């Protein structure tokens, strides 16, 4: 893979992911901000109220928690108890995500989804940010 970042840019990204407690959405926001991207947050008049909106590039990012959005990955540990509570909730979320994702794409926006599990590991996160950055900025 070609290196799209300068050394400074790369260390900015790394700085953003140093603290373990940072929520995935904040990690993504910090990393892309450090790369010079500017965005609007939680835009209410777009389907799904996207977490990050890049009007200039007609792109949005949704950062999704693996459990509540049903990613079925390693991070997505389903507890054995209280199934009658969380199963319908997660199914609702998945259905709503699907509807909103289709709606926003229909409107001509490019949608990028970042999963919580992609932010847990530094190498994976850096890779995710690289891909996001190049898709958003370079392929308009
Ligand atoms: Zn996941």
mmCIF file with all atom_site columns, C-alpha atoms and ligand atoms in Angstrom:
data_model
loop_
_atom_site.group_PDB
_atom_site.id
_atom_site.type_symbol
_atom_site.label_atom_id
_atom_site.label_alt_id
_atom_site.label_comp_id
_atom_site.label_asym_id
_atom_site.label_entity_id
_atom_site.label_seq_id
_atom_site.pdbx_PDB_ins_code
_atom_site.Cartn_x
_atom_site.Cartn_y
_atom_site.Cartn_z
_atom_site.occupancy
_atom_site.B_iso_or_equiv
_atom_site.pdbx_formal_charge
_atom_site.auth_seq_id
_atom_site.auth_comp_id
_atom_site.auth_asym_id
_atom_site.auth_atom_id
_atom_site.pdbx_PDB_model_num
ATOM   1   C  CA  . UNK A 1 1   ? 0.000   0.000   0.000  1.00 0.00 ? 1   UNK A CA  1
ATOM   2   C  CA  . UNK A 1 2   ? 1.292   3.445   -0.892 1.00 0.00 ? 2   UNK A CA  1
ATOM   3   C  CA  . UNK A 1 3   ? 1.982   5.794   1.963  1.00 0.00 ? 3   UNK A CA  1
ATOM   4   C  CA  . UNK A 1 4   ? -0.496  8.624   1.677  1.00 0.00 ? 4   UNK A CA  1
ATOM   5   C  CA  . UNK A 1 5   ? 0.658   10.357  4.837  1.00 0.00 ? 5   UNK A CA  1
ATOM   6   C  CA  . UNK A 1 6   ? 3.659   12.409  5.764  1.00 0.00 ? 6   UNK A CA  1
ATOM   7   C  CA  . UNK A 1 7   ? 5.530   11.518  8.923  1.00 0.00 ? 7   UNK A CA  1
ATOM   8   C  CA  . UNK A 1 8   ? 3.853   14.388  10.763 1.00 0.00 ? 8   UNK A CA  1
ATOM   9   C  CA  . UNK A 1 9   ? 0.412   13.335  9.660  1.00 0.00 ? 9   UNK A CA  1
ATOM   10  C  CA  . UNK A 1 10  ? 1.082   9.804   10.771 1.00 0.00 ? 10  UNK A CA  1
ATOM   11  C  CA  . UNK A 1 11  ? 2.182   10.877  14.212 1.00 0.00 ? 11  UNK A CA  1
ATOM   12  C  CA  . UNK A 1 12  ? -0.916  13.065  14.529 1.00 0.00 ? 12  UNK A CA  1
ATOM   13  C  CA  . UNK A 1 13  ? -3.036  10.015  13.915 1.00 0.00 ? 13  UNK A CA  1
ATOM   14  C  CA  . UNK A 1 14  ? -1.071  8.003   16.421 1.00 0.00 ? 14  UNK A CA  1
ATOM   15  C  CA  . UNK A 1 15  ? -1.439  10.745  19.006 1.00 0.00 ? 15  UNK A CA  1
ATOM   16  C  CA  . UNK A 1 16  ? -5.198  10.603  18.598 1.00 0.00 ? 16  UNK A CA  1
ATOM   17  C  CA  . UNK A 1 17  ? -5.321  6.944   19.498 1.00 0.00 ? 17  UNK A CA  1
ATOM   18  C  CA  . UNK A 1 18  ? -2.992  6.949   22.474 1.00 0.00 ? 18  UNK A CA  1
ATOM   19  C  CA  . UNK A 1 19  ? -5.660  7.040   25.152 1.00 0.00 ? 19  UNK A CA  1
ATOM   20  C  CA  . UNK A 1 20  ? -7.526  3.777   25.524 1.00 0.00 ? 20  UNK A CA  1
ATOM   21  C  CA  . UNK A 1 21  ? -10.660 5.373   26.940 1.00 0.00 ? 21  UNK A CA  1
ATOM   22  C  CA  . UNK A 1 22  ? -11.400 7.525   23.944 1.00 0.00 ? 22  UNK A CA  1
ATOM   23  C  CA  . UNK A 1 23  ? -14.619 6.605   22.267 1.00 0.00 ? 23  UNK A CA  1
ATOM   24  C  CA  . UNK A 1 24  ? -14.324 5.410   18.660 1.00 0.00 ? 24  UNK A CA  1
ATOM   25  C  CA  . UNK A 1 25  ? -16.166 8.445   17.363 1.00 0.00 ? 25  UNK A CA  1
ATOM   26  C  CA  . UNK A 1 26  ? -13.773 10.815  19.117 1.00 0.00 ? 26  UNK A CA  1
ATOM   27  C  CA  . UNK A 1 27  ? -10.787 8.862   17.795 1.00 0.00 ? 27  UNK A CA  1
ATOM   28  C  CA  . UNK A 1 28  ? -12.042 9.219   14.240 1.00 0.00 ? 28  UNK A CA  1
ATOM   29  C  CA  . UNK A 1 29  ? -12.848 12.890  14.719 1.00 0.00 ? 29  UNK A CA  1
ATOM   30  C  CA  . UNK A 1 30  ? -9.448  13.668  16.198 1.00 0.00 ? 30  UNK A CA  1
ATOM   31  C  CA  . UNK A 1 31  ? -7.514  11.741  13.576 1.00 0.00 ? 31  UNK A CA  1
ATOM   32  C  CA  . UNK A 1 32  ? -9.289  13.318  10.603 1.00 0.00 ? 32  UNK A CA  1
ATOM   33  C  CA  . UNK A 1 33  ? -9.157  16.779  12.154 1.00 0.00 ? 33  UNK A CA  1
ATOM   34  C  CA  . UNK A 1 34  ? -5.419  16.376  12.628 1.00 0.00 ? 34  UNK A CA  1
ATOM   35  C  CA  . UNK A 1 35  ? -5.192  15.618  8.920  1.00 0.00 ? 35  UNK A CA  1
ATOM   36  C  CA  . UNK A 1 36  ? -6.844  18.921  8.143  1.00 0.00 ? 36  UNK A CA  1
ATOM   37  C  CA  . UNK A 1 37  ? -10.335 17.691  7.362  1.00 0.00 ? 37  UNK A CA  1
ATOM   38  C  CA  . UNK A 1 38  ? -13.215 19.796  8.628  1.00 0.00 ? 38  UNK A CA  1
ATOM   39  C  CA  . UNK A 1 39  ? -16.660 18.415  9.217  1.00 0.00 ? 39  UNK A CA  1
ATOM   40  C  CA  . UNK A 1 40  ? -20.034 19.026  10.736 1.00 0.00 ? 40  UNK A CA  1
ATOM   41  C  CA  . UNK A 1 41  ? -21.279 16.793  13.510 1.00 0.00 ? 41  UNK A CA  1
ATOM   42  C  CA  . UNK A 1 42  ? -24.541 14.873  13.854 1.00 0.00 ? 42  UNK A CA  1
ATOM   43  C  CA  . UNK A 1 43  ? -26.362 16.657  11.084 1.00 0.00 ? 43  UNK A CA  1
ATOM   44  C  CA  . UNK A 1 44  ? -30.010 16.258  11.961 1.00 0.00 ? 44  UNK A CA  1
ATOM   45  C  CA  . UNK A 1 45  ? -31.521 16.880  8.546  1.00 0.00 ? 45  UNK A CA  1
ATOM   46  C  CA  . UNK A 1 46  ? -29.691 13.958  6.934  1.00 0.00 ? 46  UNK A CA  1
ATOM   47  C  CA  . UNK A 1 47  ? -30.930 10.364  7.196  1.00 0.00 ? 47  UNK A CA  1
ATOM   48  C  CA  . UNK A 1 48  ? -29.363 8.636   10.185 1.00 0.00 ? 48  UNK A CA  1
ATOM   49  C  CA  . UNK A 1 49  ? -28.007 11.905  11.603 1.00 0.00 ? 49  UNK A CA  1
ATOM   50  C  CA  . UNK A 1 50  ? -24.460 11.077  10.432 1.00 0.00 ? 50  UNK A CA  1
ATOM   51  C  CA  . UNK A 1 51  ? -21.694 11.430  13.016 1.00 0.00 ? 51  UNK A CA  1
ATOM   52  C  CA  . UNK A 1 52  ? -19.367 13.309  10.669 1.00 0.00 ? 52  UNK A CA  1
ATOM   53  C  CA  . UNK A 1 53  ? -20.451 15.204  7.566  1.00 0.00 ? 53  UNK A CA  1
ATOM   54  C  CA  . UNK A 1 54  ? -18.078 16.559  4.921  1.00 0.00 ? 54  UNK A CA  1
ATOM   55  C  CA  . UNK A 1 55  ? -20.242 18.826  2.782  1.00 0.00 ? 55  UNK A CA  1
ATOM   56  C  CA  . UNK A 1 56  ? -17.350 19.788  0.525  1.00 0.00 ? 56  UNK A CA  1
ATOM   57  C  CA  . UNK A 1 57  ? -16.772 16.165  -0.441 1.00 0.00 ? 57  UNK A CA  1
ATOM   58  C  CA  . UNK A 1 58  ? -20.398 15.042  -0.264 1.00 0.00 ? 58  UNK A CA  1
ATOM   59  C  CA  . UNK A 1 59  ? -19.331 12.348  2.176  1.00 0.00 ? 59  UNK A CA  1
ATOM   60  C  CA  . UNK A 1 60  ? -20.511 11.210  5.585  1.00 0.00 ? 60  UNK A CA  1
ATOM   61  C  CA  . UNK A 1 61  ? -19.107 8.882   8.204  1.00 0.00 ? 61  UNK A CA  1
ATOM   62  C  CA  . UNK A 1 62  ? -21.063 6.808   10.652 1.00 0.00 ? 62  UNK A CA  1
ATOM   63  C  CA  . UNK A 1 63  ? -19.100 5.395   13.571 1.00 0.00 ? 63  UNK A CA  1
ATOM   64  C  CA  . UNK A 1 64  ? -20.877 2.333   14.891 1.00 0.00 ? 64  UNK A CA  1
ATOM   65  C  CA  . UNK A 1 65  ? -20.605 0.408   18.116 1.00 0.00 ? 65  UNK A CA  1
ATOM   66  C  CA  . UNK A 1 66  ? -20.285 -3.288  17.352 1.00 0.00 ? 66  UNK A CA  1
ATOM   67  C  CA  . UNK A 1 67  ? -22.719 -4.476  20.005 1.00 0.00 ? 67  UNK A CA  1
ATOM   68  C  CA  . UNK A 1 68  ? -25.621 -2.077  19.469 1.00 0.00 ? 68  UNK A CA  1
ATOM   69  C  CA  . UNK A 1 69  ? -25.379 -2.159  15.700 1.00 0.00 ? 69  UNK A CA  1
ATOM   70  C  CA  . UNK A 1 70  ? -24.956 -5.931  15.445 1.00 0.00 ? 70  UNK A CA  1
ATOM   71  C  CA  . UNK A 1 71  ? -21.566 -6.204  13.778 1.00 0.00 ? 71  UNK A CA  1
ATOM   72  C  CA  . UNK A 1 72  ? -21.093 -9.870  14.755 1.00 0.00 ? 72  UNK A CA  1
ATOM   73  C  CA  . UNK A 1 73  ? -17.345 -9.462  15.212 1.00 0.00 ? 73  UNK A CA  1
ATOM   74  C  CA  . UNK A 1 74  ? -14.987 -10.237 18.098 1.00 0.00 ? 74  UNK A CA  1
ATOM   75  C  CA  . UNK A 1 75  ? -15.885 -7.043  19.951 1.00 0.00 ? 75  UNK A CA  1
ATOM   76  C  CA  . UNK A 1 76  ? -19.554 -7.813  19.656 1.00 0.00 ? 76  UNK A CA  1
ATOM   77  C  CA  . UNK A 1 77  ? -20.000 -9.988  22.745 1.00 0.00 ? 77  UNK A CA  1
ATOM   78  C  CA  . UNK A 1 78  ? -23.628 -10.750 23.310 1.00 0.00 ? 78  UNK A CA  1
ATOM   79  C  CA  . UNK A 1 79  ? -24.442 -11.311 26.969 1.00 0.00 ? 79  UNK A CA  1
ATOM   80  C  CA  . UNK A 1 80  ? -26.508 -14.386 27.795 1.00 0.00 ? 80  UNK A CA  1
ATOM   81  C  CA  . UNK A 1 81  ? -28.905 -12.582 30.090 1.00 0.00 ? 81  UNK A CA  1
ATOM   82  C  CA  . UNK A 1 82  ? -31.584 -10.003 29.275 1.00 0.00 ? 82  UNK A CA  1
ATOM   83  C  CA  . UNK A 1 83  ? -31.930 -11.227 25.722 1.00 0.00 ? 83  UNK A CA  1
ATOM   84  C  CA  . UNK A 1 84  ? -35.544 -10.093 25.518 1.00 0.00 ? 84  UNK A CA  1
ATOM   85  C  CA  . UNK A 1 85  ? -34.307 -6.565  26.154 1.00 0.00 ? 85  UNK A CA  1
ATOM   86  C  CA  . UNK A 1 86  ? -31.344 -6.213  23.849 1.00 0.00 ? 86  UNK A CA  1
ATOM   87  C  CA  . UNK A 1 87  ? -32.221 -8.484  20.933 1.00 0.00 ? 87  UNK A CA  1
ATOM   88  C  CA  . UNK A 1 88  ? -35.200 -6.393  19.754 1.00 0.00 ? 88  UNK A CA  1
ATOM   89  C  CA  . UNK A 1 89  ? -33.227 -3.207  20.329 1.00 0.00 ? 89  UNK A CA  1
ATOM   90  C  CA  . UNK A 1 90  ? -30.330 -4.383  18.195 1.00 0.00 ? 90  UNK A CA  1
ATOM   91  C  CA  . UNK A 1 91  ? -32.661 -5.675  15.507 1.00 0.00 ? 91  UNK A CA  1
ATOM   92  C  CA  . UNK A 1 92  ? -34.336 -2.279  15.430 1.00 0.00 ? 92  UNK A CA  1
ATOM   93  C  CA  . UNK A 1 93  ? -30.991 -0.557  15.120 1.00 0.00 ? 93  UNK A CA  1
ATOM   94  C  CA  . UNK A 1 94  ? -29.914 -2.795  12.258 1.00 0.00 ? 94  UNK A CA  1
ATOM   95  C  CA  . UNK A 1 95  ? -33.168 -2.206  10.399 1.00 0.00 ? 95  UNK A CA  1
ATOM   96  C  CA  . UNK A 1 96  ? -32.951 1.550   10.962 1.00 0.00 ? 96  UNK A CA  1
ATOM   97  C  CA  . UNK A 1 97  ? -29.302 1.661   9.881  1.00 0.00 ? 97  UNK A CA  1
ATOM   98  C  CA  . UNK A 1 98  ? -30.145 -0.201  6.701  1.00 0.00 ? 98  UNK A CA  1
ATOM   99  C  CA  . UNK A 1 99  ? -32.976 2.195   5.893  1.00 0.00 ? 99  UNK A CA  1
ATOM   100 C  CA  . UNK A 1 100 ? -30.933 5.320   6.647  1.00 0.00 ? 100 UNK A CA  1
ATOM   101 C  CA  . UNK A 1 101 ? -27.874 4.048   4.779  1.00 0.00 ? 101 UNK A CA  1
ATOM   102 C  CA  . UNK A 1 102 ? -29.963 3.459   1.672  1.00 0.00 ? 102 UNK A CA  1
ATOM   103 C  CA  . UNK A 1 103 ? -31.687 6.841   2.011  1.00 0.00 ? 103 UNK A CA  1
ATOM   104 C  CA  . UNK A 1 104 ? -28.520 8.876   2.320  1.00 0.00 ? 104 UNK A CA  1
ATOM   105 C  CA  . UNK A 1 105 ? -26.857 7.101   -0.600 1.00 0.00 ? 105 UNK A CA  1
ATOM   106 C  CA  . UNK A 1 106 ? -29.997 7.735   -2.613 1.00 0.00 ? 106 UNK A CA  1
ATOM   107 C  CA  . UNK A 1 107 ? -29.436 11.445  -1.959 1.00 0.00 ? 107 UNK A CA  1
ATOM   108 C  CA  . UNK A 1 108 ? -26.017 11.188  -3.570 1.00 0.00 ? 108 UNK A CA  1
ATOM   109 C  CA  . UNK A 1 109 ? -23.875 11.141  -0.433 1.00 0.00 ? 109 UNK A CA  1
ATOM   110 C  CA  . UNK A 1 110 ? -20.969 8.763   -0.100 1.00 0.00 ? 110 UNK A CA  1
ATOM   111 C  CA  . UNK A 1 111 ? -21.310 6.809   3.106  1.00 0.00 ? 111 UNK A CA  1
ATOM   112 C  CA  . UNK A 1 112 ? -18.393 5.412   5.070  1.00 0.00 ? 112 UNK A CA  1
ATOM   113 C  CA  . UNK A 1 113 ? -18.931 3.233   8.101  1.00 0.00 ? 113 UNK A CA  1
ATOM   114 C  CA  . UNK A 1 114 ? -16.324 2.846   10.807 1.00 0.00 ? 114 UNK A CA  1
ATOM   115 C  CA  . UNK A 1 115 ? -16.831 0.038   13.267 1.00 0.00 ? 115 UNK A CA  1
ATOM   116 C  CA  . UNK A 1 116 ? -15.726 0.181   16.858 1.00 0.00 ? 116 UNK A CA  1
ATOM   117 C  CA  . UNK A 1 117 ? -13.558 -2.916  16.318 1.00 0.00 ? 117 UNK A CA  1
ATOM   118 C  CA  . UNK A 1 118 ? -11.589 -1.032  13.656 1.00 0.00 ? 118 UNK A CA  1
ATOM   119 C  CA  . UNK A 1 119 ? -10.587 1.535   16.265 1.00 0.00 ? 119 UNK A CA  1
ATOM   120 C  CA  . UNK A 1 120 ? -9.433  -0.827  18.976 1.00 0.00 ? 120 UNK A CA  1
ATOM   121 C  CA  . UNK A 1 121 ? -6.086  -1.698  17.544 1.00 0.00 ? 121 UNK A CA  1
ATOM   122 C  CA  . UNK A 1 122 ? -3.566  0.987   16.552 1.00 0.00 ? 122 UNK A CA  1
ATOM   123 C  CA  . UNK A 1 123 ? -2.452  -0.618  13.311 1.00 0.00 ? 123 UNK A CA  1
ATOM   124 C  CA  . UNK A 1 124 ? -5.990  -1.341  12.226 1.00 0.00 ? 124 UNK A CA  1
ATOM   125 C  CA  . UNK A 1 125 ? -7.121  2.141   13.169 1.00 0.00 ? 125 UNK A CA  1
ATOM   126 C  CA  . UNK A 1 126 ? -4.323  3.827   11.235 1.00 0.00 ? 126 UNK A CA  1
ATOM   127 C  CA  . UNK A 1 127 ? -5.189  1.723   8.230  1.00 0.00 ? 127 UNK A CA  1
ATOM   128 C  CA  . UNK A 1 128 ? -8.876  2.616   8.570  1.00 0.00 ? 128 UNK A CA  1
ATOM   129 C  CA  . UNK A 1 129 ? -8.058  6.327   8.769  1.00 0.00 ? 129 UNK A CA  1
ATOM   130 C  CA  . UNK A 1 130 ? -5.770  6.075   5.748  1.00 0.00 ? 130 UNK A CA  1
ATOM   131 C  CA  . UNK A 1 131 ? -8.504  4.486   3.706  1.00 0.00 ? 131 UNK A CA  1
ATOM   132 C  CA  . UNK A 1 132 ? -11.097 6.980   4.875  1.00 0.00 ? 132 UNK A CA  1
ATOM   133 C  CA  . UNK A 1 133 ? -8.867  9.944   4.213  1.00 0.00 ? 133 UNK A CA  1
ATOM   134 C  CA  . UNK A 1 134 ? -7.979  8.866   0.702  1.00 0.00 ? 134 UNK A CA  1
ATOM   135 C  CA  . UNK A 1 135 ? -11.542 7.897   -0.170 1.00 0.00 ? 135 UNK A CA  1
ATOM   136 C  CA  . UNK A 1 136 ? -12.950 11.163  1.099  1.00 0.00 ? 136 UNK A CA  1
ATOM   137 C  CA  . UNK A 1 137 ? -10.356 13.574  -0.230 1.00 0.00 ? 137 UNK A CA  1
ATOM   138 C  CA  . UNK A 1 138 ? -8.810  11.990  -3.261 1.00 0.00 ? 138 UNK A CA  1
ATOM   139 C  CA  . UNK A 1 139 ? -11.702 10.391  -5.066 1.00 0.00 ? 139 UNK A CA  1
ATOM   140 C  CA  . UNK A 1 140 ? -14.099 13.221  -5.555 1.00 0.00 ? 140 UNK A CA  1
HETATM 141 ZN ZN1 . LIG B 2 .   ? -17.010 -4.950  15.049 1.00 0.00 ? 1   LIG B ZN1 1
#
